[in-house]
Amino acid sequence: MSPSKDDGGPQLTFKRLHPTFGVEVEGMDWTQSPVPKTLLDEIITAINREGVLVFRNANLNNEEHVAFSQQLAGHQDLYDVKAHIKAGRAMRFPEQPEIFDVSNLDNNGNIVTEADPMRKEGNKGNFLWHADMAYNPHRALYSLLRAVELPPKSSGGETQYLDSRTACEELPEDLKKEINGLITHNSLMHNRKLGSPEYFKSVEPLDAPMAKYQLVTPHEGSGRDNLYLTTYAHHLDGRSWEDSKPLFDRLWNHLTQEKYVLTVYWENNGDLVMWDNTATLHRATDTGSYGGKYVRDMRRTTTKDTSRYRFGENEDHSWEAGISKVKTEGEH
Ligand SMILES: [Fe+2]
């Protein structure tokens, strides 16, 4: 029997996108705001299991997007939805500071070109595997990314996800033992430098505080171990960057195997993708052929982690990382 809204049974059905994680969600009724508790419970159960949920044609506006995110955050007993308020640039939506603007548009709605190198070069860090806000001492739980206006089909802009829980479970035994109890130090600027070494060459990640997390952190929602390694990881506790790199490289070789990767294609304006940053990694793909030519208006909210692992190994969790101002010639 197919699920029905009226019989009190489950309302949602799922279409598998990858053998081990990620589903497209069907049967979601977005006309009800707030989303009823039973439906919210179904969504939480699904995200705990799958790590990535794709809602086609959700067609939320800014207010609904924020309201749903706040419900998710509230569901976890902590009403705390926060955007990257120190993103280093003004957002297009001053009325909704929770909305993080990940479009290719400037504040006047024009397509970003070479004229804004900080933004263009900084964005290259997003093409590397990461979990949102792993560089902050209070890490993120859910991200909700919504397509408002997509470029023409097949012009790029897919989002890729990586099943870091399955990858963790499938680590070779010797590697598993070797990383047991290790702690990473994480820096936003390290990722930005990896993405655009020349542009950020004068930036020294060690000049700013770093967030510390266990390399293997259990995922509270599923009880499974998760390899919480992102391209924000600069070094291991007690080791230099140089001494940490060989182990990071071995872990990246394992993690980034094709079998752990899911590519989500944005199909329609109004699509919404929700993911769990404490159970998956993700990355933007290169701007393909739309860059500089077509509008790609994407907007994101992020809820903070509410699990017992939310602060990692950070005693002071009151600060947030920001993009350092890059010194260019003539600047002091
Ligand atoms: Fe991201």
Short mmCIF file of C-alpha atoms and ligand atoms in Angstrom, two decimals:
data_model
loop_
_atom_site.label_atom_id
_atom_site.label_comp_id
_atom_site.label_asym_id
_atom_site.label_seq_id
_atom_site.Cartn_x
_atom_site.Cartn_y
_atom_site.Cartn_z
CA MET A 1 0.00 0.00 0.00
CA SER A 2 1.30 3.35 -0.84
CA PRO A 3 1.72 5.80 2.02
CA SER A 4 -1.09 8.23 2.46
CA LYS A 5 -1.33 11.55 4.25
CA ASP A 6 -4.51 10.49 5.97
CA ASP A 7 -3.83 7.06 7.41
CA GLY A 8 -1.35 8.24 10.04
CA GLY A 9 1.39 6.17 8.41
CA PRO A 10 4.61 7.42 6.88
CA GLN A 11 4.11 10.18 4.36
CA LEU A 12 7.48 10.19 2.66
CA THR A 13 8.90 7.76 0.13
CA PHE A 14 12.48 7.62 -1.04
CA LYS A 15 14.28 7.06 -4.30
CA ARG A 16 17.81 5.79 -3.75
CA LEU A 17 20.54 7.88 -5.41
CA HIS A 18 23.59 5.90 -4.32
CA PRO A 19 24.04 2.35 -2.94
CA THR A 20 25.09 3.52 0.54
CA PHE A 21 23.68 7.04 1.05
CA GLY A 22 21.55 9.80 -0.39
CA VAL A 23 17.90 9.70 -1.49
CA GLU A 24 15.41 11.80 -3.35
CA VAL A 25 12.43 12.46 -1.08
CA GLU A 26 8.92 12.17 -2.47
CA GLY A 27 5.60 13.01 -0.82
CA MET A 28 6.74 16.11 1.03
CA ASP A 29 3.95 18.63 1.52
CA TRP A 30 5.51 22.08 1.65
CA THR A 31 2.19 23.88 1.91
CA GLN A 32 2.10 23.22 5.65
CA SER A 33 4.18 25.68 7.61
CA PRO A 34 5.34 24.86 10.19
CA VAL A 35 5.92 21.31 8.96
CA PRO A 36 3.93 18.93 11.21
CA LYS A 37 5.96 17.17 13.91
CA THR A 38 5.34 13.66 12.53
CA LEU A 39 6.67 14.75 9.14
CA LEU A 40 9.67 16.45 10.72
CA ASP A 41 10.39 13.20 12.60
CA GLU A 42 10.35 11.34 9.28
CA ILE A 43 12.81 13.81 7.80
CA ILE A 44 15.17 13.53 10.78
CA THR A 45 15.03 9.72 10.65
CA ALA A 46 15.79 9.84 6.93
CA ILE A 47 18.69 12.31 7.18
CA ASN A 48 20.23 10.31 10.04
CA ARG A 49 20.18 7.25 7.83
CA GLU A 50 20.97 8.78 4.44
CA GLY A 51 23.11 11.87 5.08
CA VAL A 52 21.73 13.62 1.96
CA LEU A 53 18.07 14.35 1.10
CA VAL A 54 17.05 15.82 -2.24
CA PHE A 55 13.66 17.56 -2.43
CA ARG A 56 12.72 18.34 -6.03
CA ASN A 57 10.59 21.43 -6.67
CA ALA A 58 10.28 22.41 -3.02
CA ASN A 59 9.85 25.99 -4.26
CA LEU A 60 10.48 27.64 -0.90
CA ASN A 61 10.94 31.38 -0.60
CA ASN A 62 13.47 32.95 1.78
CA GLU A 63 11.04 33.08 4.70
CA GLU A 64 9.97 29.45 4.29
CA HIS A 65 13.56 28.33 3.86
CA VAL A 66 14.56 29.99 7.14
CA ALA A 67 11.43 28.79 8.95
CA PHE A 68 12.04 25.17 7.97
CA SER A 69 15.70 25.43 9.01
CA GLN A 70 14.68 26.88 12.36
CA GLN A 71 12.25 24.02 12.85
CA LEU A 72 15.05 21.54 12.18
CA ALA A 73 17.33 23.35 14.60
CA GLY A 74 14.55 23.57 17.18
CA HIS A 75 13.77 19.89 16.74
CA GLN A 76 17.23 19.19 18.10
CA ASP A 77 16.44 21.20 21.25
CA LEU A 78 18.50 24.18 20.24
CA TYR A 79 17.02 27.07 18.37
CA ASP A 80 20.11 28.25 16.63
CA VAL A 81 20.19 28.87 12.90
CA LYS A 82 23.05 31.05 11.91
CA ALA A 83 24.58 32.05 8.63
CA HIS A 84 28.22 32.84 8.07
CA ILE A 85 27.96 36.35 9.33
CA LYS A 86 31.67 36.89 8.82
CA ALA A 87 31.73 35.73 5.23
CA GLY A 88 33.82 38.75 4.29
CA ARG A 89 31.18 40.40 2.16
CA ALA A 90 27.69 41.74 2.48
CA MET A 91 24.83 39.37 1.82
CA ARG A 92 22.10 40.24 -0.67
CA PHE A 93 19.40 39.70 1.94
CA PRO A 94 19.93 41.99 4.91
CA GLU A 95 16.43 41.13 6.11
CA GLN A 96 17.39 37.46 6.42
CA PRO A 97 20.87 37.16 7.91
CA GLU A 98 20.32 33.39 8.13
CA ILE A 99 20.47 33.12 4.33
CA PHE A 100 23.99 32.64 3.08
CA ASP A 101 24.28 33.84 -0.50
CA VAL A 102 26.11 31.25 -2.59
CA SER A 103 25.08 32.70 -5.92
CA ASN A 104 27.42 34.08 -8.55
CA LEU A 105 25.78 37.48 -8.12
CA ASP A 106 26.98 40.65 -6.47
CA ASN A 107 24.80 42.90 -4.32
CA ASN A 108 23.37 44.58 -7.41
CA GLY A 109 22.37 41.28 -8.98
CA ASN A 110 25.17 41.34 -11.55
CA ILE A 111 27.14 38.21 -12.35
CA VAL A 112 30.43 38.18 -10.50
CA THR A 113 33.36 38.49 -12.82
CA GLU A 114 37.08 38.98 -12.46
CA ALA A 115 36.20 42.29 -10.79
CA ASP A 116 35.81 40.54 -7.44
CA PRO A 117 38.92 38.38 -7.18
CA MET A 118 38.56 37.81 -3.44
CA ARG A 119 35.22 36.16 -3.96
CA LYS A 120 36.21 34.33 -7.12
CA GLU A 121 39.46 32.98 -5.70
CA GLY A 122 37.98 32.26 -2.27
CA ASN A 123 35.23 30.24 -3.89
CA LYS A 124 37.78 27.80 -5.29
CA GLY A 125 38.13 26.37 -1.78
CA ASN A 126 34.52 25.20 -2.12
CA PHE A 127 35.58 22.90 -4.97
CA LEU A 128 37.54 20.90 -2.38
CA TRP A 129 35.92 18.30 -0.08
CA HIS A 130 34.63 19.83 3.12
CA ALA A 131 31.96 19.87 5.79
CA ASP A 132 30.47 23.31 6.37
CA MET A 133 31.94 25.22 9.32
CA ALA A 134 34.40 22.49 10.36
CA TYR A 135 36.81 25.40 10.87
CA ASN A 136 34.68 26.83 13.69
CA PRO A 137 34.78 25.59 17.29
CA HIS A 138 31.04 24.98 17.10
CA ARG A 139 30.56 22.93 13.97
CA ALA A 140 27.55 22.78 11.64
CA LEU A 141 24.95 20.04 11.48
CA TYR A 142 22.53 20.54 8.58
CA SER A 143 22.97 22.63 5.47
CA LEU A 144 19.98 23.38 3.27
CA LEU A 145 20.88 24.56 -0.20
CA ARG A 146 18.17 25.85 -2.48
CA ALA A 147 18.21 26.62 -6.18
CA VAL A 148 16.44 29.88 -6.97
CA GLU A 149 17.67 30.35 -10.52
CA LEU A 150 19.79 27.76 -12.29
CA PRO A 151 21.96 28.21 -15.37
CA PRO A 152 21.00 26.25 -18.52
CA LYS A 153 21.13 22.46 -18.11
CA SER A 154 24.50 20.75 -18.70
CA SER A 155 26.46 23.92 -18.04
CA GLY A 156 27.89 22.61 -14.77
CA GLY A 157 27.29 23.46 -11.13
CA GLU A 158 26.54 19.98 -9.77
CA THR A 159 27.10 19.36 -6.06
CA GLN A 160 28.99 16.25 -5.02
CA TYR A 161 28.69 14.36 -1.75
CA LEU A 162 30.93 11.80 -0.15
CA ASP A 163 29.84 9.02 2.22
CA SER A 164 32.40 9.57 4.97
CA ARG A 165 30.69 7.11 7.36
CA THR A 166 30.96 4.16 4.99
CA ALA A 167 34.49 5.24 4.06
CA CYS A 168 35.34 5.32 7.77
CA GLU A 169 33.97 1.83 8.32
CA GLU A 170 35.88 0.53 5.31
CA LEU A 171 39.26 1.95 6.31
CA PRO A 172 42.03 -0.65 6.21
CA GLU A 173 42.55 -2.02 9.74
CA ASP A 174 46.09 -0.67 10.09
CA LEU A 175 44.97 2.83 9.12
CA LYS A 176 42.03 2.62 11.51
CA LYS A 177 44.41 1.81 14.35
CA GLU A 178 46.84 4.53 13.32
CA ILE A 179 44.26 7.31 13.44
CA ASN A 180 42.60 6.20 16.65
CA GLY A 181 42.37 9.21 18.99
CA LEU A 182 44.03 11.68 16.59
CA ILE A 183 42.84 15.29 16.58
CA THR A 184 42.86 17.69 13.62
CA HIS A 185 43.41 21.45 13.70
CA ASN A 186 41.13 23.13 11.16
CA SER A 187 41.44 26.43 9.34
CA LEU A 188 39.24 28.16 6.79
CA MET A 189 42.28 29.91 5.35
CA HIS A 190 44.09 26.61 4.84
CA ASN A 191 41.28 25.48 2.53
CA ARG A 192 41.29 28.84 0.72
CA LYS A 193 45.02 28.55 0.19
CA LEU A 194 44.68 25.02 -1.14
CA GLY A 195 42.01 26.27 -3.55
CA SER A 196 43.97 29.28 -4.77
CA PRO A 197 47.62 29.08 -3.61
CA GLU A 198 48.87 32.06 -5.59
CA TYR A 199 46.15 34.49 -4.55
CA PHE A 200 46.35 33.57 -0.86
CA LYS A 201 50.10 33.03 -0.73
CA SER A 202 50.71 35.75 1.85
CA VAL A 203 48.16 34.26 4.26
CA GLU A 204 49.54 32.07 7.04
CA PRO A 205 46.82 29.81 8.49
CA LEU A 206 48.75 29.41 11.74
CA ASP A 207 48.26 33.13 12.44
CA ALA A 208 44.58 32.55 13.30
CA PRO A 209 42.99 30.22 15.86
CA MET A 210 42.08 26.76 14.60
CA ALA A 211 39.18 24.48 15.54
CA LYS A 212 40.03 21.03 16.88
CA TYR A 213 38.08 17.86 16.18
CA GLN A 214 38.57 14.13 16.59
CA LEU A 215 39.47 12.64 13.22
CA VAL A 216 36.96 9.87 13.89
CA THR A 217 33.89 11.37 15.50
CA PRO A 218 30.81 9.21 16.08
CA HIS A 219 27.66 10.37 14.31
CA GLU A 220 25.11 10.71 17.05
CA GLY A 221 22.07 10.31 14.82
CA SER A 222 23.08 6.89 13.56
CA GLY A 223 25.65 5.63 16.07
CA ARG A 224 28.08 5.06 13.21
CA ASP A 225 31.66 6.33 13.16
CA ASN A 226 32.40 9.18 10.78
CA LEU A 227 35.74 10.18 9.32
CA TYR A 228 35.59 13.90 10.01
CA LEU A 229 38.39 14.91 7.68
CA THR A 230 37.94 17.98 5.52
CA THR A 231 40.24 20.21 3.48
CA TYR A 232 40.16 22.61 6.43
CA ALA A 233 42.39 20.11 8.31
CA HIS A 234 45.76 21.82 8.47
CA HIS A 235 47.68 19.58 10.84
CA LEU A 236 47.32 16.92 13.49
CA ASP A 237 47.57 17.73 17.16
CA GLY A 238 51.20 17.53 18.24
CA ARG A 239 52.53 17.37 14.66
CA SER A 240 53.62 19.95 12.13
CA TRP A 241 51.89 20.47 8.80
CA GLU A 242 54.73 18.62 7.06
CA ASP A 243 54.53 15.67 9.46
CA SER A 244 50.75 15.49 9.20
CA LYS A 245 50.51 15.59 5.42
CA PRO A 246 51.53 11.99 4.59
CA LEU A 247 48.79 10.57 6.82
CA PHE A 248 46.23 13.05 5.48
CA ASP A 249 47.20 12.05 1.93
CA ARG A 250 46.69 8.36 2.68
CA LEU A 251 43.29 9.10 4.19
CA TRP A 252 42.28 11.29 1.23
CA ASN A 253 43.28 8.49 -1.17
CA HIS A 254 40.90 6.19 0.63
CA LEU A 255 38.09 8.71 1.16
CA THR A 256 37.87 10.04 -2.36
CA GLN A 257 37.35 6.72 -4.09
CA GLU A 258 34.64 6.95 -6.72
CA LYS A 259 32.47 4.40 -4.88
CA TYR A 260 31.86 6.86 -2.03
CA VAL A 261 30.83 9.77 -4.26
CA LEU A 262 27.32 10.90 -5.18
CA THR A 263 26.77 13.63 -7.76
CA VAL A 264 23.55 15.59 -7.37
CA TYR A 265 22.32 17.34 -10.49
CA TRP A 266 20.26 20.44 -9.93
CA GLU A 267 17.23 19.95 -12.18
CA ASN A 268 14.70 22.67 -11.45
CA ASN A 269 14.50 26.11 -9.95
CA GLY A 270 13.07 25.38 -6.51
CA ASP A 271 15.08 22.19 -5.82
CA LEU A 272 16.33 21.90 -2.25
CA VAL A 273 19.11 19.66 -0.95
CA MET A 274 19.64 19.03 2.74
CA TRP A 275 22.73 17.30 4.09
CA ASP A 276 24.28 16.34 7.39
CA ASN A 277 27.74 17.86 7.72
CA THR A 278 28.63 15.47 10.53
CA ALA A 279 28.05 12.39 8.35
CA THR A 280 29.03 13.46 4.83
CA LEU A 281 31.45 15.67 2.94
CA HIS A 282 30.56 17.76 -0.08
CA ARG A 283 32.05 20.02 -2.71
CA ALA A 284 30.90 22.35 -5.42
CA THR A 285 32.02 21.42 -8.90
CA ASP A 286 33.81 23.86 -11.14
CA THR A 287 31.70 26.56 -12.68
CA GLY A 288 31.67 24.70 -15.98
CA SER A 289 30.47 26.76 -18.89
CA TYR A 290 27.98 28.97 -17.01
CA GLY A 291 30.62 30.91 -15.05
CA GLY A 292 30.54 34.62 -15.86
CA LYS A 293 27.74 34.09 -18.38
CA TYR A 294 24.58 32.85 -16.68
CA VAL A 295 22.98 33.58 -13.35
CA ARG A 296 23.25 30.82 -10.77
CA ASP A 297 21.31 31.94 -7.72
CA MET A 298 21.75 29.49 -4.84
CA ARG A 299 20.95 30.21 -1.19
CA ARG A 300 21.87 28.26 1.90
CA THR A 301 21.03 28.03 5.57
CA THR A 302 23.09 26.12 8.09
CA THR A 303 22.09 24.82 11.51
CA LYS A 304 24.65 24.35 14.20
CA ASP A 305 25.45 20.90 15.51
CA THR A 306 23.51 20.04 18.64
CA SER A 307 25.05 16.63 19.28
CA ARG A 308 27.36 15.93 22.19
CA TYR A 309 30.25 16.27 19.71
CA ARG A 310 29.30 19.80 18.59
CA PHE A 311 32.31 21.54 20.15
CA GLY A 312 34.83 18.83 19.30
CA GLU A 313 37.99 19.38 21.37
CA ASN A 314 37.46 23.14 21.63
CA GLU A 315 37.27 24.61 25.09
CA ASP A 316 36.60 28.13 23.83
CA HIS A 317 33.77 27.91 21.34
CA SER A 318 32.79 31.57 21.36
CA TRP A 319 34.68 32.62 18.22
CA GLU A 320 34.01 32.20 14.51
CA ALA A 321 36.55 32.17 11.70
CA GLY A 322 36.50 34.89 9.07
CA ILE A 323 38.28 35.44 5.82
CA SER A 324 41.47 37.38 6.48
CA LYS A 325 41.94 40.37 4.32
CA VAL A 326 44.44 39.46 1.68
CA LYS A 327 47.26 41.92 1.41
CA THR A 328 47.94 42.99 -2.11
CA GLU A 329 50.71 45.18 -3.36
CA GLY A 330 50.37 48.73 -2.17
CA GLU A 331 48.27 47.73 0.82
CA HIS A 332 49.58 47.91 4.34
FE FE B 1 29.96 23.89 1.62
#
